[in-house]
Amino acid sequence: MSIRRLRLQNFRNLEAIDLQPAPGLNLLCGANGSGKTSLLEAIYLLSLVRSFRSKKLKNLIAHAATQFTVFAELVGSEGRDYPLGIQRRTSLDETEVLLRGQRPGSLAELASQLPVQLINPDAFRLLEGGPKERRQFLDWGAFHVEPGFIHAWQRFQRALKQRNSLLRHARIDPLQLDLWEKEIAQTGEAVSRYREDYLQTLTPLFNHLLERLSNLDAIRLHFQRGWDKNTDLAENLLVSRGKDREQGFTQSGPQRADLRVSIAGRSAIEVLSRGQQKLVVSALKLAQGELLARAGKKQCIYLIDDLPAELDRNHREVFCRVLESQGSQVFITSVDAEALDIDWQYPEKNLWFHVEQGQISPKT
Ligand SMILES: Nc1ncnc2c1ncn2[C@@H]1O[C@H](COP(=O)(O)OP(=O)(O)O)[C@@H](O)[C@H]1O
Ligand SMILES: [Mg+2]
């Protein structure tokens, strides 16, 4: 999966961009505020119809404009090209998406077209933030690799909502409660198994990548499924009814799952430096991409914003080498071109771009 051509109009400070990126590594350098992160944001948007730094997509429209357009010609895994366009207008409350000239059936359909992994200076949040981000990490992987996951996940979410709503009623219809709990138990156990299996397959790839990226060892990934280890979900729901009613929601289950990342029994976030955290998160995300490619699915596009941040020369170099060996399309940004001036293995394959005041031009 890669982008053959990318056109942007009035996307933040990128007024008119027409870019033909390399299928491999694209290196974008330019001063602060020149538009590097905005370019990555546009690619991320193509995958998820979301931004990683604004809740409202209207904020991405250039100040003086009334709409933005992001348009890409994608090369699919079968080698055929197809178009994907996203537009947002100030006058409309929805974002318009056209995939192969048609509205995609769902966001899930769109996301499965163009898997993207973002590694930016906020990456450590995956370790530091709440369990939600780590669940999303696992779910991203399970979604892309396990065809049955999304169906189980959607049914689980729906049933959970129904149970939570019943719990808040003054009088509960026991038949209804039984029914939804059965559905939660069945689909929730499935979701949990998908997550656990996914992590199990991911772990050796993660260990291997971490070994290449750093000299850290003994980082342990541990899946917590979100409810008591010794009971099945159906039983857990039954015994928690009273307490759940008091609280007005379902307190344990797959919706509380977490991925613990630890080193020598302690939480990684408390032990590792920022740079080391970045390497751990990078190994996790690169492993996800690699697993996806191995599963014979798709190549991810990697977006690495401010690659040199927090990394010394040696780690930067190793990181770049690992990216080079992934065989995926990668967009790397840096303020300094010098920081990326390393001993590349295939320098002739890399494309360099200079970003300046919303303009992006190829460098020779
Ligand atoms: N909606 C917008 N319209 C116009 N300019 C914007 C908008 N949102 C942000 N900007 C500006 O775009 C510039 C580029 O930001 P960014 O892509 O984060 O730069 P970089 O990553 O190169 O440091 C910044 O100067 C920012 O103020
Ligand atoms: Mg930036």
Coordinates of C-alpha atoms and ligand atoms in Angstrom, one line a residue:
M1 CA 0.0 0.0 0.0
S2 CA 1.5 3.3 -0.9
I3 CA 0.7 6.8 -2.1
R4 CA 1.7 7.5 -5.7
R5 CA 0.5 11.1 -5.8
L6 CA -0.8 13.4 -3.1
R7 CA -2.6 16.6 -3.7
L8 CA -3.7 19.1 -1.0
Q9 CA -5.7 22.2 -1.2
N10 CA -6.1 24.7 1.7
F11 CA -5.1 22.1 4.2
R12 CA -3.8 24.2 7.2
N13 CA -0.9 26.2 5.8
L14 CA -0.5 23.9 2.8
E15 CA -2.3 25.9 0.2
A16 CA -1.6 23.9 -3.0
I17 CA 0.6 20.8 -2.8
D18 CA 1.1 18.3 -5.6
L19 CA 3.6 15.6 -4.4
Q20 CA 4.8 12.4 -6.0
P21 CA 6.4 10.5 -3.1
A22 CA 8.8 7.6 -3.4
P23 CA 7.3 4.1 -2.7
G24 CA 10.1 3.9 0.0
L25 CA 11.5 6.6 2.2
N26 CA 10.5 10.2 1.9
L27 CA 12.5 12.7 4.0
L28 CA 10.9 16.1 4.6
C29 CA 13.0 18.8 6.2
G30 CA 12.1 22.4 7.0
A31 CA 11.9 25.0 9.8
N32 CA 9.4 25.0 12.6
G33 CA 5.9 26.0 11.3
S34 CA 6.8 25.2 7.7
G35 CA 4.1 22.5 7.3
K36 CA 5.8 19.2 7.9
T37 CA 3.4 17.9 10.6
S38 CA 0.4 19.1 8.5
L39 CA 1.5 16.9 5.6
L40 CA 1.6 13.9 7.9
E41 CA -1.7 14.9 9.3
A42 CA -3.2 14.9 5.8
I43 CA -2.0 11.3 5.2
Y44 CA -3.3 10.2 8.6
L45 CA -6.7 11.8 7.7
L46 CA -6.9 9.7 4.5
S47 CA -6.7 6.6 6.7
L48 CA -8.8 7.4 9.6
V49 CA -10.8 10.5 8.7
R50 CA -9.4 11.9 12.0
S51 CA -6.6 14.1 13.0
F52 CA -4.0 13.3 15.7
R53 CA -4.0 16.9 16.9
S54 CA -7.5 18.5 16.4
K55 CA -10.8 17.1 17.4
K56 CA -12.6 19.3 14.9
L57 CA -11.7 18.7 11.2
K58 CA -12.9 22.2 10.5
N59 CA -9.8 23.5 12.2
L60 CA -7.8 21.9 9.4
I61 CA -9.3 24.3 6.8
A62 CA -6.8 27.0 5.9
H63 CA -7.7 30.2 7.7
A64 CA -8.6 32.2 4.6
A65 CA -10.4 29.3 2.9
T66 CA -13.9 27.7 3.1
Q67 CA -12.8 24.1 2.4
F68 CA -9.9 21.8 2.2
T69 CA -9.3 18.9 -0.1
V70 CA -6.9 15.9 0.4
F71 CA -6.7 13.7 -2.7
A72 CA -4.4 10.7 -3.2
E73 CA -3.7 8.1 -5.8
L74 CA -3.1 4.9 -4.0
V75 CA -1.4 1.8 -5.2
G76 CA -3.2 -1.2 -3.8
S77 CA -1.6 -4.5 -2.9
E78 CA -2.6 -5.9 -6.3
G79 CA -0.6 -3.1 -7.8
R80 CA -3.6 -1.3 -9.2
D81 CA -4.1 2.5 -8.7
Y82 CA -7.2 3.9 -7.1
P83 CA -8.3 7.4 -5.9
L84 CA -9.2 8.5 -2.4
G85 CA -10.4 12.0 -1.7
I86 CA -11.5 13.8 1.5
Q87 CA -13.1 17.2 1.6
R88 CA -14.4 19.4 4.4
R89 CA -16.3 22.6 4.0
T90 CA -17.1 25.3 6.5
S91 CA -20.7 25.2 5.4
L92 CA -21.3 21.5 6.0
D93 CA -21.2 19.5 9.2
E94 CA -19.9 16.3 7.5
T95 CA -16.7 15.3 6.0
E96 CA -17.1 14.0 2.4
V97 CA -15.1 10.9 1.5
L98 CA -14.8 9.3 -1.9
L99 CA -13.1 6.0 -2.3
R100 CA -12.8 4.9 -5.9
G101 CA -15.4 7.5 -6.7
Q102 CA -17.9 6.2 -4.1
R103 CA -18.7 6.8 -0.5
P104 CA -17.2 4.0 1.6
G105 CA -19.7 1.8 3.4
S106 CA -18.1 2.5 6.7
L107 CA -15.1 4.0 8.4
A108 CA -13.9 0.5 9.0
E109 CA -13.9 -0.2 5.3
L110 CA -11.8 3.0 4.7
A111 CA -9.3 2.2 7.5
S112 CA -8.8 -1.2 6.1
Q113 CA -7.8 0.3 2.8
L114 CA -4.9 2.4 4.0
P115 CA -3.4 1.3 7.3
V116 CA -1.2 4.0 8.8
Q117 CA 1.2 4.0 11.8
L118 CA 2.1 7.3 13.4
I119 CA 5.2 7.8 15.5
N120 CA 5.6 11.3 16.7
P121 CA 7.0 13.1 19.7
D122 CA 3.8 12.3 21.6
A123 CA 4.4 8.6 21.1
F124 CA 5.2 8.0 24.7
R125 CA 1.6 8.6 25.5
L126 CA 0.9 5.0 24.5
L127 CA 2.8 4.0 27.6
E128 CA 1.9 7.0 29.8
G129 CA -1.7 7.5 28.9
G130 CA -4.8 5.6 30.0
P131 CA -5.6 2.0 29.0
K132 CA -7.9 3.2 26.3
E133 CA -4.9 4.1 24.0
R134 CA -3.4 0.7 24.6
R135 CA -6.7 -1.1 23.9
Q136 CA -6.9 0.9 20.7
F137 CA -3.5 -0.3 19.8
L138 CA -4.4 -3.9 20.3
D139 CA -7.7 -3.4 18.5
W140 CA -6.0 -1.8 15.5
G141 CA -3.9 -4.9 15.1
A142 CA -6.7 -7.4 15.7
F143 CA -8.9 -5.4 13.3
H144 CA -6.4 -5.5 10.5
V145 CA -5.2 -9.1 11.0
E146 CA -8.3 -11.0 12.3
P147 CA -11.2 -10.8 9.9
G148 CA -13.8 -11.8 12.6
F149 CA -12.7 -9.2 15.1
I150 CA -14.7 -6.2 14.0
H151 CA -18.0 -8.1 14.0
A152 CA -17.5 -9.4 17.5
W153 CA -16.3 -6.0 18.7
Q154 CA -19.3 -4.2 17.3
R155 CA -21.8 -6.7 18.7
F156 CA -20.0 -6.5 22.1
Q157 CA -20.2 -2.6 22.2
R158 CA -23.9 -2.7 21.3
A159 CA -24.7 -5.3 24.0
L160 CA -22.7 -3.4 26.6
K161 CA -24.6 -0.2 25.9
Q162 CA -27.9 -2.1 26.3
R163 CA -26.8 -3.6 29.6
N164 CA -25.6 -0.2 30.9
S165 CA -28.8 1.4 29.9
L166 CA -30.8 -1.3 31.7
L167 CA -28.8 -0.9 34.9
R168 CA -30.0 2.7 35.1
H169 CA -33.6 1.8 35.0
A170 CA -35.6 1.7 38.2
R171 CA -37.0 -1.7 37.4
I172 CA -35.0 -4.1 35.4
D173 CA -36.6 -6.7 33.2
P174 CA -34.6 -9.8 34.2
L175 CA -35.2 -11.5 30.9
Q176 CA -33.7 -8.6 29.0
L177 CA -30.8 -8.5 31.3
D178 CA -30.1 -12.2 30.9
L179 CA -30.3 -11.8 27.1
W180 CA -27.8 -8.9 26.9
E181 CA -25.5 -10.5 29.4
K182 CA -25.4 -13.6 27.3
E183 CA -24.5 -11.6 24.2
I184 CA -21.9 -9.6 26.1
A185 CA -20.3 -12.8 27.4
Q186 CA -20.2 -14.5 24.1
T187 CA -18.9 -11.6 22.0
G188 CA -16.7 -10.2 24.9
E189 CA -14.9 -13.5 25.3
A190 CA -14.3 -13.5 21.5
V191 CA -13.0 -10.0 21.5
S192 CA -10.7 -10.8 24.4
R193 CA -9.4 -14.0 22.6
Y194 CA -8.7 -12.0 19.5
R195 CA -6.7 -9.4 21.5
E196 CA -4.8 -12.0 23.4
D197 CA -3.9 -14.1 20.3
Y198 CA -2.9 -10.9 18.5
L199 CA -0.5 -9.9 21.3
Q200 CA 1.0 -13.4 21.3
T201 CA 1.8 -13.2 17.6
L202 CA 3.1 -9.7 18.0
T203 CA 5.4 -10.3 20.9
P204 CA 8.3 -12.0 19.1
L205 CA 8.3 -9.4 16.4
F206 CA 8.3 -6.7 19.0
N207 CA 11.2 -8.3 20.9
H208 CA 13.2 -8.6 17.7
L209 CA 12.7 -5.0 16.7
L210 CA 13.4 -3.7 20.1
E211 CA 16.7 -5.6 20.1
R212 CA 17.6 -4.0 16.8
L213 CA 16.6 -0.5 18.0
S214 CA 18.0 -0.5 21.5
N215 CA 20.0 -2.4 24.0
L216 CA 16.9 -2.6 26.3
D217 CA 16.0 -6.1 27.3
A218 CA 13.4 -7.8 29.4
I219 CA 10.6 -5.6 28.4
R220 CA 7.5 -7.6 29.1
L221 CA 4.1 -7.2 27.3
H222 CA 1.3 -8.5 29.4
F223 CA -2.4 -8.6 28.4
Q224 CA -5.0 -7.8 31.1
R225 CA -8.3 -8.8 29.9
G226 CA -10.4 -6.5 32.1
W227 CA -12.0 -8.9 34.5
D228 CA -11.1 -11.6 37.1
K229 CA -8.7 -14.2 35.8
N230 CA -10.6 -17.0 37.4
T231 CA -14.1 -16.5 36.2
D232 CA -15.7 -16.5 32.8
L233 CA -17.3 -13.3 31.6
A234 CA -20.9 -14.6 32.0
E235 CA -20.3 -15.5 35.7
N236 CA -18.5 -12.2 36.3
L237 CA -21.5 -10.2 35.0
L238 CA -23.9 -12.2 37.1
V239 CA -22.0 -11.6 40.4
S240 CA -21.3 -8.0 39.6
R241 CA -25.0 -7.1 39.0
G242 CA -25.5 -5.5 42.4
K243 CA -22.4 -3.4 42.3
D244 CA -22.9 -2.5 38.7
R245 CA -26.4 -1.3 39.5
E246 CA -25.1 1.0 42.2
Q247 CA -22.6 2.5 39.8
G248 CA -25.0 2.6 36.9
F249 CA -22.6 0.9 34.5
T250 CA -20.7 -2.4 33.8
Q251 CA -17.4 -2.1 35.8
S252 CA -15.4 -5.0 34.5
G253 CA -15.0 -6.8 31.2
P254 CA -13.2 -6.3 27.9
Q255 CA -14.0 -2.6 27.9
R256 CA -11.5 -2.4 30.8
A257 CA -8.7 -4.4 29.1
D258 CA -5.1 -3.1 29.1
L259 CA -1.7 -3.9 27.8
R260 CA 0.9 -3.6 30.5
V261 CA 4.4 -2.8 29.4
S262 CA 6.9 -3.5 32.2
I263 CA 10.5 -3.9 32.9
A264 CA 11.8 -5.9 35.8
G265 CA 8.3 -5.9 37.3
R266 CA 7.8 -2.1 37.1
S267 CA 5.8 -0.1 34.7
A268 CA 8.0 0.9 31.8
I269 CA 6.9 4.5 32.0
E270 CA 8.4 4.8 35.5
V271 CA 11.8 3.4 34.5
L272 CA 12.6 4.4 31.0
S273 CA 13.9 7.7 29.7
R274 CA 11.8 9.6 27.1
G275 CA 14.2 8.4 24.3
Q276 CA 13.9 4.8 25.5
Q277 CA 10.1 5.1 25.7
K278 CA 10.1 6.3 22.1
L279 CA 12.1 3.3 21.0
V280 CA 9.7 0.9 22.8
V281 CA 6.7 2.5 21.3
S282 CA 8.4 2.5 17.9
A283 CA 9.1 -1.2 18.2
L284 CA 5.5 -1.8 19.1
K285 CA 4.2 0.1 16.1
L286 CA 6.8 -1.2 13.7
A287 CA 6.0 -4.7 14.9
Q288 CA 2.3 -4.1 14.1
G289 CA 3.1 -3.0 10.6
E290 CA 5.4 -6.0 10.1
L291 CA 2.8 -8.4 11.4
L292 CA 0.2 -6.9 9.0
A293 CA 2.6 -7.4 6.0
R294 CA 3.4 -10.9 7.1
A295 CA -0.2 -11.9 7.5
G296 CA -0.3 -11.2 3.7
K297 CA -2.6 -8.3 4.2
K298 CA -1.2 -4.9 3.5
Q299 CA 1.9 -2.7 3.8
C300 CA 1.3 0.1 6.3
I301 CA 2.4 3.6 5.6
Y302 CA 4.6 4.9 8.4
L303 CA 4.5 8.6 9.5
I304 CA 7.5 9.5 11.6
D305 CA 7.2 13.1 12.8
D306 CA 10.4 14.7 14.1
L307 CA 12.4 11.5 14.0
P308 CA 15.5 12.9 15.6
A309 CA 13.6 14.2 18.7
E310 CA 14.9 12.5 21.9
L311 CA 17.3 10.2 20.0
D312 CA 21.1 10.5 19.8
R313 CA 23.0 10.0 16.6
N314 CA 23.5 6.3 17.0
H315 CA 19.8 5.5 17.8
R316 CA 18.7 7.8 15.0
E317 CA 20.9 5.9 12.6
V318 CA 19.6 2.5 13.7
F319 CA 16.0 3.7 13.6
C320 CA 16.5 4.9 10.0
R321 CA 18.1 1.6 9.1
V322 CA 15.2 -0.4 10.5
L323 CA 12.7 1.8 8.6
E324 CA 14.7 1.2 5.4
S325 CA 14.5 -2.5 5.9
Q326 CA 10.7 -2.6 6.4
G327 CA 10.1 -2.1 2.6
S328 CA 7.1 0.2 3.3
Q329 CA 6.4 3.7 2.3
V330 CA 7.6 6.0 5.0
F331 CA 7.3 9.8 5.6
I332 CA 10.0 11.1 7.9
T333 CA 10.2 14.7 9.0
S334 CA 13.0 16.6 10.7
V335 CA 13.9 20.3 11.3
D336 CA 17.5 19.6 10.3
A337 CA 18.4 17.7 7.1
E338 CA 21.7 17.1 8.8
A339 CA 20.1 14.9 11.5
L340 CA 19.0 12.5 8.7
D341 CA 22.3 12.6 7.0
I342 CA 23.3 9.0 7.9
D343 CA 24.9 6.1 6.2
W344 CA 21.8 5.0 4.3
Q345 CA 21.9 1.6 2.8
Y346 CA 20.1 2.5 -0.4
P347 CA 20.5 6.3 -0.6
E348 CA 19.5 6.4 -4.2
K349 CA 16.0 5.2 -3.4
N350 CA 15.3 8.0 -0.9
L351 CA 13.4 11.1 -1.9
W352 CA 14.2 14.4 -0.1
F353 CA 11.9 17.3 0.2
H354 CA 12.3 20.8 1.4
V355 CA 9.3 22.3 3.3
E356 CA 9.1 26.1 3.5
Q357 CA 6.2 28.3 4.4
G358 CA 3.6 25.8 3.1
Q359 CA 5.5 24.9 0.0
I360 CA 7.0 21.4 -0.5
S361 CA 9.7 21.0 -3.2
P362 CA 11.9 18.0 -4.1
K363 CA 15.6 18.4 -3.3
T364 CA 18.3 17.0 -5.5
Ligands
LIG1 N1 -6.1 26.2 9.8 C1 -4.9 26.7 9.5 N2 -4.8 27.6 8.5 C2 -3.6 28.1 8.2 N3 -2.5 27.9 8.9 C3 -2.6 27.0 9.9 C4 -3.8 26.4 10.3 N4 -3.5 25.6 11.3 C5 -2.2 25.7 11.6 N5 -1.6 26.6 10.8 C6 -0.2 27.0 10.7 O1 0.5 26.0 9.8 C7 1.8 26.1 10.1 C8 2.4 24.7 9.9 O2 2.3 23.9 11.1 P1 3.0 22.5 11.2 O3 2.6 21.7 10.1 O4 2.7 22.1 12.6 O5 4.5 22.9 11.1 P2 5.8 22.0 11.3 O6 5.4 20.7 11.6 O7 6.6 22.1 10.0 O8 6.5 22.7 12.4 C9 2.0 26.7 11.5 O9 2.6 28.0 11.3 C10 0.6 26.9 12.0 O10 0.4 28.0 12.7
MG2 MG 5.8 19.6 13.4

